[in-house]
């Protein structure tokens, strides 16, 4: 189970941020031929999810594409259960203990939990690039090189804004009630997305609440079904991942309550908007059975993460700011174009 983190204001990291200033004192600036005498540079990608999940597979595909092009030994390290921060920390500690890492691309699922081993790595001269999820603490963030990924709060806002606009177009009003299906409760990224959603919908008079679900399809389907029975007035569902959106859609179809953006509204309809991409969800979006989704372009997170790490360890090249890869909204007009890319592992 994920360890809960407190809600803190996100900061925009720049070259002048406190963490960046500390890099000079914690990393060796002398270009190195190959650390520890390996024939190849070794860069790790440490995440809180399995590469068998399409999302992390796409991230790894981008990571490996850069590594292959530059003759790097790219090593993906994930967890068995999505969101298992304790295992993610243990994996990071094992990477450091192995002693062969030239750099690490790290997902900061829970900065508090990952802080100690991250600082240990940096003090040993192993640079870290944050991808997908950053250290959101101000001012004591971990001094990684740069962050590559979504703007988490804005992703939540964009999700809710698109749902709100679509619902108003269909009904002429804001939803009476909306629910956010949080599949790994307490993870700061998911909490922050929910905050962004709430800050769009609540000023419109919409009652907004977070519903704890899980990464398991059977469990989530039953939780969604129970919630719908207890809350017949809910009119929009929002999710932090594409799979819970798909599972919710299927439950709504079974119950005869799924709203389609291309058809007239009827009482009891529930409209679904998600985050992230997969083939099945894209098909629902193309059919109008979902409003759309936010693509955070996770392939680019892996690719640019490896690129920043490699350029640093070879020449101490460092870009001036973080790289934002989302939010990018996908609706029914373009969903069909992305299905082939999803099938190839380029989008997830």
PDB file of C-alpha atoms in Angstrom, residues 100-322:
ATOM      1  CA  UNK A 100      27.525   0.301 -11.341  1.00  0.00           C
ATOM      2  CA  UNK A 101      25.090   3.176 -11.933  1.00  0.00           C
ATOM      3  CA  UNK A 102      26.324   6.166 -13.895  1.00  0.00           C
ATOM      4  CA  UNK A 103      22.935   7.880 -13.491  1.00  0.00           C
ATOM      5  CA  UNK A 104      19.377   7.153 -12.346  1.00  0.00           C
ATOM      6  CA  UNK A 105      16.050   8.266 -13.789  1.00  0.00           C
ATOM      7  CA  UNK A 106      13.802   8.226 -10.740  1.00  0.00           C
ATOM      8  CA  UNK A 107      10.037   8.517 -10.315  1.00  0.00           C
ATOM      9  CA  UNK A 108       9.459  10.395  -7.051  1.00  0.00           C
ATOM     10  CA  UNK A 109       6.219   8.701  -6.107  1.00  0.00           C
ATOM     11  CA  UNK A 110       6.729   9.699  -2.473  1.00  0.00           C
ATOM     12  CA  UNK A 111       9.634  12.148  -1.965  1.00  0.00           C
ATOM     13  CA  UNK A 112       9.651  11.672   1.804  1.00  0.00           C
ATOM     14  CA  UNK A 113      10.176   7.922   1.493  1.00  0.00           C
ATOM     15  CA  UNK A 114      12.712   8.197  -1.339  1.00  0.00           C
ATOM     16  CA  UNK A 115      14.707  11.117   0.066  1.00  0.00           C
ATOM     17  CA  UNK A 116      17.329   9.225   2.102  1.00  0.00           C
ATOM     18  CA  UNK A 117      18.523   6.822  -0.633  1.00  0.00           C
ATOM     19  CA  UNK A 118      18.311   9.592  -3.254  1.00  0.00           C
ATOM     20  CA  UNK A 119      20.606  11.860  -1.245  1.00  0.00           C
ATOM     21  CA  UNK A 120      22.947   8.923  -0.695  1.00  0.00           C
ATOM     22  CA  UNK A 121      23.171   8.355  -4.450  1.00  0.00           C
ATOM     23  CA  UNK A 122      23.797  12.026  -5.182  1.00  0.00           C
ATOM     24  CA  UNK A 123      26.516  12.286  -2.514  1.00  0.00           C
ATOM     25  CA  UNK A 124      28.232   9.323  -4.150  1.00  0.00           C
ATOM     26  CA  UNK A 125      28.299  11.201  -7.442  1.00  0.00           C
ATOM     27  CA  UNK A 126      25.363   9.435  -9.082  1.00  0.00           C
ATOM     28  CA  UNK A 127      23.179  12.094 -10.746  1.00  0.00           C
ATOM     29  CA  UNK A 128      19.417  11.676 -10.680  1.00  0.00           C
ATOM     30  CA  UNK A 129      16.858  12.895 -13.208  1.00  0.00           C
ATOM     31  CA  UNK A 130      13.271  13.033 -11.936  1.00  0.00           C
ATOM     32  CA  UNK A 131      10.690  11.745 -14.400  1.00  0.00           C
ATOM     33  CA  UNK A 132       6.898  11.328 -14.289  1.00  0.00           C
ATOM     34  CA  UNK A 133       6.593  12.502 -10.681  1.00  0.00           C
ATOM     35  CA  UNK A 134       8.822  15.107  -9.023  1.00  0.00           C
ATOM     36  CA  UNK A 135       9.663  16.188  -5.498  1.00  0.00           C
ATOM     37  CA  UNK A 136       6.898  18.679  -4.781  1.00  0.00           C
ATOM     38  CA  UNK A 137       8.316  20.012  -1.506  1.00  0.00           C
ATOM     39  CA  UNK A 138       9.271  23.659  -1.220  1.00  0.00           C
ATOM     40  CA  UNK A 139      12.014  24.573  -0.476  1.00  0.00           C
ATOM     41  CA  UNK A 140      13.733  21.314   0.483  1.00  0.00           C
ATOM     42  CA  UNK A 141      13.458  19.327  -2.706  1.00  0.00           C
ATOM     43  CA  UNK A 142      15.960  16.599  -3.500  1.00  0.00           C
ATOM     44  CA  UNK A 143      18.730  18.092  -5.710  1.00  0.00           C
ATOM     45  CA  UNK A 144      18.128  16.068  -8.861  1.00  0.00           C
ATOM     46  CA  UNK A 145      19.253  17.509 -12.200  1.00  0.00           C
ATOM     47  CA  UNK A 146      15.913  18.252 -13.867  1.00  0.00           C
ATOM     48  CA  UNK A 147      12.337  16.995 -14.000  1.00  0.00           C
ATOM     49  CA  UNK A 148      10.653  15.558 -17.107  1.00  0.00           C
ATOM     50  CA  UNK A 149       6.902  15.046 -16.939  1.00  0.00           C
ATOM     51  CA  UNK A 150       3.441  16.443 -16.579  1.00  0.00           C
ATOM     52  CA  UNK A 151       2.341  19.502 -14.682  1.00  0.00           C
ATOM     53  CA  UNK A 152       0.298  17.490 -12.222  1.00  0.00           C
ATOM     54  CA  UNK A 153      -2.073  20.154 -10.958  1.00  0.00           C
ATOM     55  CA  UNK A 154      -2.746  21.444 -14.478  1.00  0.00           C
ATOM     56  CA  UNK A 155      -3.440  17.892 -15.664  1.00  0.00           C
ATOM     57  CA  UNK A 156      -6.203  17.662 -13.065  1.00  0.00           C
ATOM     58  CA  UNK A 157      -7.582  21.049 -14.080  1.00  0.00           C
ATOM     59  CA  UNK A 158      -7.529  20.177 -17.779  1.00  0.00           C
ATOM     60  CA  UNK A 159      -9.306  16.873 -17.117  1.00  0.00           C
ATOM     61  CA  UNK A 160     -12.095  18.638 -15.234  1.00  0.00           C
ATOM     62  CA  UNK A 161     -12.291  21.590 -17.628  1.00  0.00           C
ATOM     63  CA  UNK A 162     -12.802  19.354 -20.660  1.00  0.00           C
ATOM     64  CA  UNK A 163     -15.432  17.316 -18.818  1.00  0.00           C
ATOM     65  CA  UNK A 164     -17.191  20.475 -17.641  1.00  0.00           C
ATOM     66  CA  UNK A 165     -17.236  22.043 -21.099  1.00  0.00           C
ATOM     67  CA  UNK A 166     -18.519  18.846 -22.688  1.00  0.00           C
ATOM     68  CA  UNK A 167     -21.232  18.412 -20.050  1.00  0.00           C
ATOM     69  CA  UNK A 168     -22.366  22.024 -20.416  1.00  0.00           C
ATOM     70  CA  UNK A 169     -22.560  21.616 -24.182  1.00  0.00           C
ATOM     71  CA  UNK A 170     -24.826  18.599 -23.770  1.00  0.00           C
ATOM     72  CA  UNK A 171     -26.984  19.755 -20.848  1.00  0.00           C
ATOM     73  CA  UNK A 172     -26.572  23.530 -20.624  1.00  0.00           C
ATOM     74  CA  UNK A 173     -25.365  23.354 -17.014  1.00  0.00           C
ATOM     75  CA  UNK A 174     -22.560  22.077 -14.763  1.00  0.00           C
ATOM     76  CA  UNK A 175     -22.762  18.562 -13.272  1.00  0.00           C
ATOM     77  CA  UNK A 176     -24.622  18.292  -9.968  1.00  0.00           C
ATOM     78  CA  UNK A 177     -22.107  15.808  -8.629  1.00  0.00           C
ATOM     79  CA  UNK A 178     -18.731  14.489  -9.817  1.00  0.00           C
ATOM     80  CA  UNK A 179     -16.492  11.722  -8.501  1.00  0.00           C
ATOM     81  CA  UNK A 180     -12.759  11.185  -8.884  1.00  0.00           C
ATOM     82  CA  UNK A 181     -11.704   7.527  -8.870  1.00  0.00           C
ATOM     83  CA  UNK A 182      -8.272   7.520  -7.178  1.00  0.00           C
ATOM     84  CA  UNK A 183      -6.658   4.146  -7.883  1.00  0.00           C
ATOM     85  CA  UNK A 184      -3.663   4.456  -5.512  1.00  0.00           C
ATOM     86  CA  UNK A 185      -5.000   6.542  -2.624  1.00  0.00           C
ATOM     87  CA  UNK A 186      -2.513   8.944  -1.048  1.00  0.00           C
ATOM     88  CA  UNK A 187       0.044   9.136  -3.849  1.00  0.00           C
ATOM     89  CA  UNK A 188       0.767  12.859  -4.060  1.00  0.00           C
ATOM     90  CA  UNK A 189       0.441  13.022  -7.848  1.00  0.00           C
ATOM     91  CA  UNK A 190      -3.065  11.565  -7.732  1.00  0.00           C
ATOM     92  CA  UNK A 191      -4.015  13.759  -4.787  1.00  0.00           C
ATOM     93  CA  UNK A 192      -2.767  16.862  -6.632  1.00  0.00           C
ATOM     94  CA  UNK A 193      -4.723  15.922  -9.760  1.00  0.00           C
ATOM     95  CA  UNK A 194      -7.833  15.647  -7.619  1.00  0.00           C
ATOM     96  CA  UNK A 195      -7.167  19.089  -6.171  1.00  0.00           C
ATOM     97  CA  UNK A 196      -6.959  20.519  -9.683  1.00  0.00           C
ATOM     98  CA  UNK A 197     -10.256  18.861 -10.608  1.00  0.00           C
ATOM     99  CA  UNK A 198     -11.989  20.117  -7.487  1.00  0.00           C
ATOM    100  CA  UNK A 199     -10.793  23.673  -8.088  1.00  0.00           C
ATOM    101  CA  UNK A 200     -12.473  23.669 -11.499  1.00  0.00           C
ATOM    102  CA  UNK A 201     -15.730  21.953 -10.613  1.00  0.00           C
ATOM    103  CA  UNK A 202     -16.590  23.229  -7.134  1.00  0.00           C
ATOM    104  CA  UNK A 203     -16.773  26.923  -8.164  1.00  0.00           C
ATOM    105  CA  UNK A 204     -19.383  25.806 -10.707  1.00  0.00           C
ATOM    106  CA  UNK A 205     -21.566  24.499  -7.879  1.00  0.00           C
ATOM    107  CA  UNK A 206     -20.667  20.849  -8.495  1.00  0.00           C
ATOM    108  CA  UNK A 207     -20.332  18.587  -5.473  1.00  0.00           C
ATOM    109  CA  UNK A 208     -16.957  16.891  -5.927  1.00  0.00           C
ATOM    110  CA  UNK A 209     -15.616  13.920  -4.007  1.00  0.00           C
ATOM    111  CA  UNK A 210     -12.769  11.427  -4.203  1.00  0.00           C
ATOM    112  CA  UNK A 211     -13.530   7.711  -4.231  1.00  0.00           C
ATOM    113  CA  UNK A 212     -10.774   5.274  -3.290  1.00  0.00           C
ATOM    114  CA  UNK A 213     -10.473   2.410  -5.784  1.00  0.00           C
ATOM    115  CA  UNK A 214      -7.562   0.077  -6.664  1.00  0.00           C
ATOM    116  CA  UNK A 215      -5.398  -0.970  -9.645  1.00  0.00           C
ATOM    117  CA  UNK A 216      -7.353  -4.246  -9.729  1.00  0.00           C
ATOM    118  CA  UNK A 217     -10.162  -4.399 -12.348  1.00  0.00           C
ATOM    119  CA  UNK A 218     -12.492  -6.662 -10.351  1.00  0.00           C
ATOM    120  CA  UNK A 219     -12.167  -4.702  -7.124  1.00  0.00           C
ATOM    121  CA  UNK A 220     -12.555  -1.340  -8.836  1.00  0.00           C
ATOM    122  CA  UNK A 221     -15.568  -2.500 -10.851  1.00  0.00           C
ATOM    123  CA  UNK A 222     -17.353  -3.581  -7.678  1.00  0.00           C
ATOM    124  CA  UNK A 223     -16.426  -0.369  -5.868  1.00  0.00           C
ATOM    125  CA  UNK A 224     -17.748   1.691  -8.780  1.00  0.00           C
ATOM    126  CA  UNK A 225     -20.967  -0.329  -8.888  1.00  0.00           C
ATOM    127  CA  UNK A 226     -21.526   0.132  -5.142  1.00  0.00           C
ATOM    128  CA  UNK A 227     -20.810   3.853  -5.395  1.00  0.00           C
ATOM    129  CA  UNK A 228     -23.294   4.301  -8.232  1.00  0.00           C
ATOM    130  CA  UNK A 229     -26.021   2.534  -6.288  1.00  0.00           C
ATOM    131  CA  UNK A 230     -25.391   4.761  -3.273  1.00  0.00           C
ATOM    132  CA  UNK A 231     -24.966   7.940  -5.321  1.00  0.00           C
ATOM    133  CA  UNK A 232     -27.533   7.974  -8.125  1.00  0.00           C
ATOM    134  CA  UNK A 233     -27.025  11.730  -8.583  1.00  0.00           C
ATOM    135  CA  UNK A 234     -23.389  11.504  -9.774  1.00  0.00           C
ATOM    136  CA  UNK A 235     -23.046  12.769 -13.355  1.00  0.00           C
ATOM    137  CA  UNK A 236     -19.317  12.680 -14.191  1.00  0.00           C
ATOM    138  CA  UNK A 237     -16.470  10.316 -13.369  1.00  0.00           C
ATOM    139  CA  UNK A 238     -12.841  11.423 -13.482  1.00  0.00           C
ATOM    140  CA  UNK A 239      -9.887   9.046 -13.236  1.00  0.00           C
ATOM    141  CA  UNK A 240      -6.154   9.350 -12.740  1.00  0.00           C
ATOM    142  CA  UNK A 241      -5.359   6.469 -15.084  1.00  0.00           C
ATOM    143  CA  UNK A 242      -6.936   5.035 -18.233  1.00  0.00           C
ATOM    144  CA  UNK A 243      -7.711   1.570 -16.852  1.00  0.00           C
ATOM    145  CA  UNK A 244     -10.105   2.644 -14.058  1.00  0.00           C
ATOM    146  CA  UNK A 245     -11.859   4.755 -16.705  1.00  0.00           C
ATOM    147  CA  UNK A 246     -12.349   1.654 -18.870  1.00  0.00           C
ATOM    148  CA  UNK A 247     -13.587  -0.397 -15.923  1.00  0.00           C
ATOM    149  CA  UNK A 248     -16.014   2.361 -14.919  1.00  0.00           C
ATOM    150  CA  UNK A 249     -17.321   2.614 -18.483  1.00  0.00           C
ATOM    151  CA  UNK A 250     -18.056  -1.110 -18.591  1.00  0.00           C
ATOM    152  CA  UNK A 251     -19.935  -0.962 -15.289  1.00  0.00           C
ATOM    153  CA  UNK A 252     -21.935   2.035 -16.522  1.00  0.00           C
ATOM    154  CA  UNK A 253     -22.759   0.179 -19.739  1.00  0.00           C
ATOM    155  CA  UNK A 254     -24.045  -2.800 -17.735  1.00  0.00           C
ATOM    156  CA  UNK A 255     -26.180  -0.492 -15.600  1.00  0.00           C
ATOM    157  CA  UNK A 256     -27.493   1.452 -18.603  1.00  0.00           C
ATOM    158  CA  UNK A 257     -26.054   4.710 -17.290  1.00  0.00           C
ATOM    159  CA  UNK A 258     -23.173   5.485 -19.643  1.00  0.00           C
ATOM    160  CA  UNK A 259     -23.389   8.902 -21.240  1.00  0.00           C
ATOM    161  CA  UNK A 260     -22.237   9.316 -24.847  1.00  0.00           C
ATOM    162  CA  UNK A 261     -21.020  12.749 -25.933  1.00  0.00           C
ATOM    163  CA  UNK A 262     -22.575  12.312 -29.375  1.00  0.00           C
ATOM    164  CA  UNK A 263     -26.068  11.528 -28.082  1.00  0.00           C
ATOM    165  CA  UNK A 264     -28.732  13.519 -26.215  1.00  0.00           C
ATOM    166  CA  UNK A 265     -28.592  13.636 -22.415  1.00  0.00           C
ATOM    167  CA  UNK A 266     -30.962  11.600 -20.300  1.00  0.00           C
ATOM    168  CA  UNK A 267     -31.390  11.501 -16.556  1.00  0.00           C
ATOM    169  CA  UNK A 268     -28.940   9.128 -14.892  1.00  0.00           C
ATOM    170  CA  UNK A 269     -26.222   9.486 -17.534  1.00  0.00           C
ATOM    171  CA  UNK A 270     -22.639   9.497 -16.267  1.00  0.00           C
ATOM    172  CA  UNK A 271     -19.835  10.858 -18.469  1.00  0.00           C
ATOM    173  CA  UNK A 272     -16.248   9.618 -18.065  1.00  0.00           C
ATOM    174  CA  UNK A 273     -12.997  11.546 -18.518  1.00  0.00           C
ATOM    175  CA  UNK A 274      -9.588   9.994 -17.875  1.00  0.00           C
ATOM    176  CA  UNK A 275      -5.851  10.479 -17.736  1.00  0.00           C
ATOM    177  CA  UNK A 276      -3.381   8.443 -19.811  1.00  0.00           C
ATOM    178  CA  UNK A 277      -3.895   6.386 -22.940  1.00  0.00           C
ATOM    179  CA  UNK A 278      -4.470   2.782 -23.961  1.00  0.00           C
ATOM    180  CA  UNK A 279      -6.005   1.158 -27.035  1.00  0.00           C
ATOM    181  CA  UNK A 280      -9.274   0.149 -25.381  1.00  0.00           C
ATOM    182  CA  UNK A 281      -9.852   3.553 -23.814  1.00  0.00           C
ATOM    183  CA  UNK A 282      -9.046   5.290 -27.103  1.00  0.00           C
ATOM    184  CA  UNK A 283     -11.726   3.196 -28.789  1.00  0.00           C
ATOM    185  CA  UNK A 284     -14.290   4.290 -26.191  1.00  0.00           C
ATOM    186  CA  UNK A 285     -13.260   7.915 -26.743  1.00  0.00           C
ATOM    187  CA  UNK A 286     -13.518   7.548 -30.519  1.00  0.00           C
ATOM    188  CA  UNK A 287     -17.023   6.086 -30.086  1.00  0.00           C
ATOM    189  CA  UNK A 288     -18.107   8.981 -27.865  1.00  0.00           C
ATOM    190  CA  UNK A 289     -18.400   6.711 -24.808  1.00  0.00           C
ATOM    191  CA  UNK A 290     -15.848   8.871 -22.994  1.00  0.00           C
ATOM    192  CA  UNK A 291     -15.253  12.609 -23.110  1.00  0.00           C
ATOM    193  CA  UNK A 292     -11.508  12.185 -23.635  1.00  0.00           C
ATOM    194  CA  UNK A 293      -8.232  11.742 -21.798  1.00  0.00           C
ATOM    195  CA  UNK A 294      -5.031  13.549 -20.887  1.00  0.00           C
ATOM    196  CA  UNK A 295      -1.929  12.226 -22.609  1.00  0.00           C
ATOM    197  CA  UNK A 296       1.163  13.054 -20.548  1.00  0.00           C
ATOM    198  CA  UNK A 297       3.355  11.570 -23.313  1.00  0.00           C
ATOM    199  CA  UNK A 298       5.126   9.098 -21.054  1.00  0.00           C
ATOM    200  CA  UNK A 299       7.344   7.820 -23.890  1.00  0.00           C
ATOM    201  CA  UNK A 300       8.980  11.250 -23.926  1.00  0.00           C
ATOM    202  CA  UNK A 301       9.511  11.095 -20.174  1.00  0.00           C
ATOM    203  CA  UNK A 302      11.685   8.013 -20.587  1.00  0.00           C
ATOM    204  CA  UNK A 303      13.463   9.364 -23.671  1.00  0.00           C
ATOM    205  CA  UNK A 304      14.257  12.827 -22.316  1.00  0.00           C
ATOM    206  CA  UNK A 305      15.098  11.448 -18.878  1.00  0.00           C
ATOM    207  CA  UNK A 306      17.809   9.250 -20.390  1.00  0.00           C
ATOM    208  CA  UNK A 307      18.986  12.110 -22.623  1.00  0.00           C
ATOM    209  CA  UNK A 308      19.451  14.544 -19.718  1.00  0.00           C
ATOM    210  CA  UNK A 309      21.262  11.911 -17.645  1.00  0.00           C
ATOM    211  CA  UNK A 310      23.555  10.934 -20.528  1.00  0.00           C
ATOM    212  CA  UNK A 311      24.470  14.481 -21.493  1.00  0.00           C
ATOM    213  CA  UNK A 312      25.332  15.237 -17.877  1.00  0.00           C
ATOM    214  CA  UNK A 313      27.566  12.217 -17.232  1.00  0.00           C
ATOM    215  CA  UNK A 314      29.418  12.621 -20.535  1.00  0.00           C
ATOM    216  CA  UNK A 315      29.865  16.404 -20.825  1.00  0.00           C
ATOM    217  CA  UNK A 316      28.033  18.069 -17.902  1.00  0.00           C
ATOM    218  CA  UNK A 317      25.574  19.546 -20.386  1.00  0.00           C
ATOM    219  CA  UNK A 318      22.419  20.622 -18.574  1.00  0.00           C
ATOM    220  CA  UNK A 319      19.335  22.331 -19.980  1.00  0.00           C
ATOM    221  CA  UNK A 320      18.124  25.466 -18.226  1.00  0.00           C
ATOM    222  CA  UNK A 321      14.723  24.209 -17.066  1.00  0.00           C
ATOM    223  CA  UNK A 322      12.461  21.226 -16.587  1.00  0.00           C
TER     224      UNK A 322
END
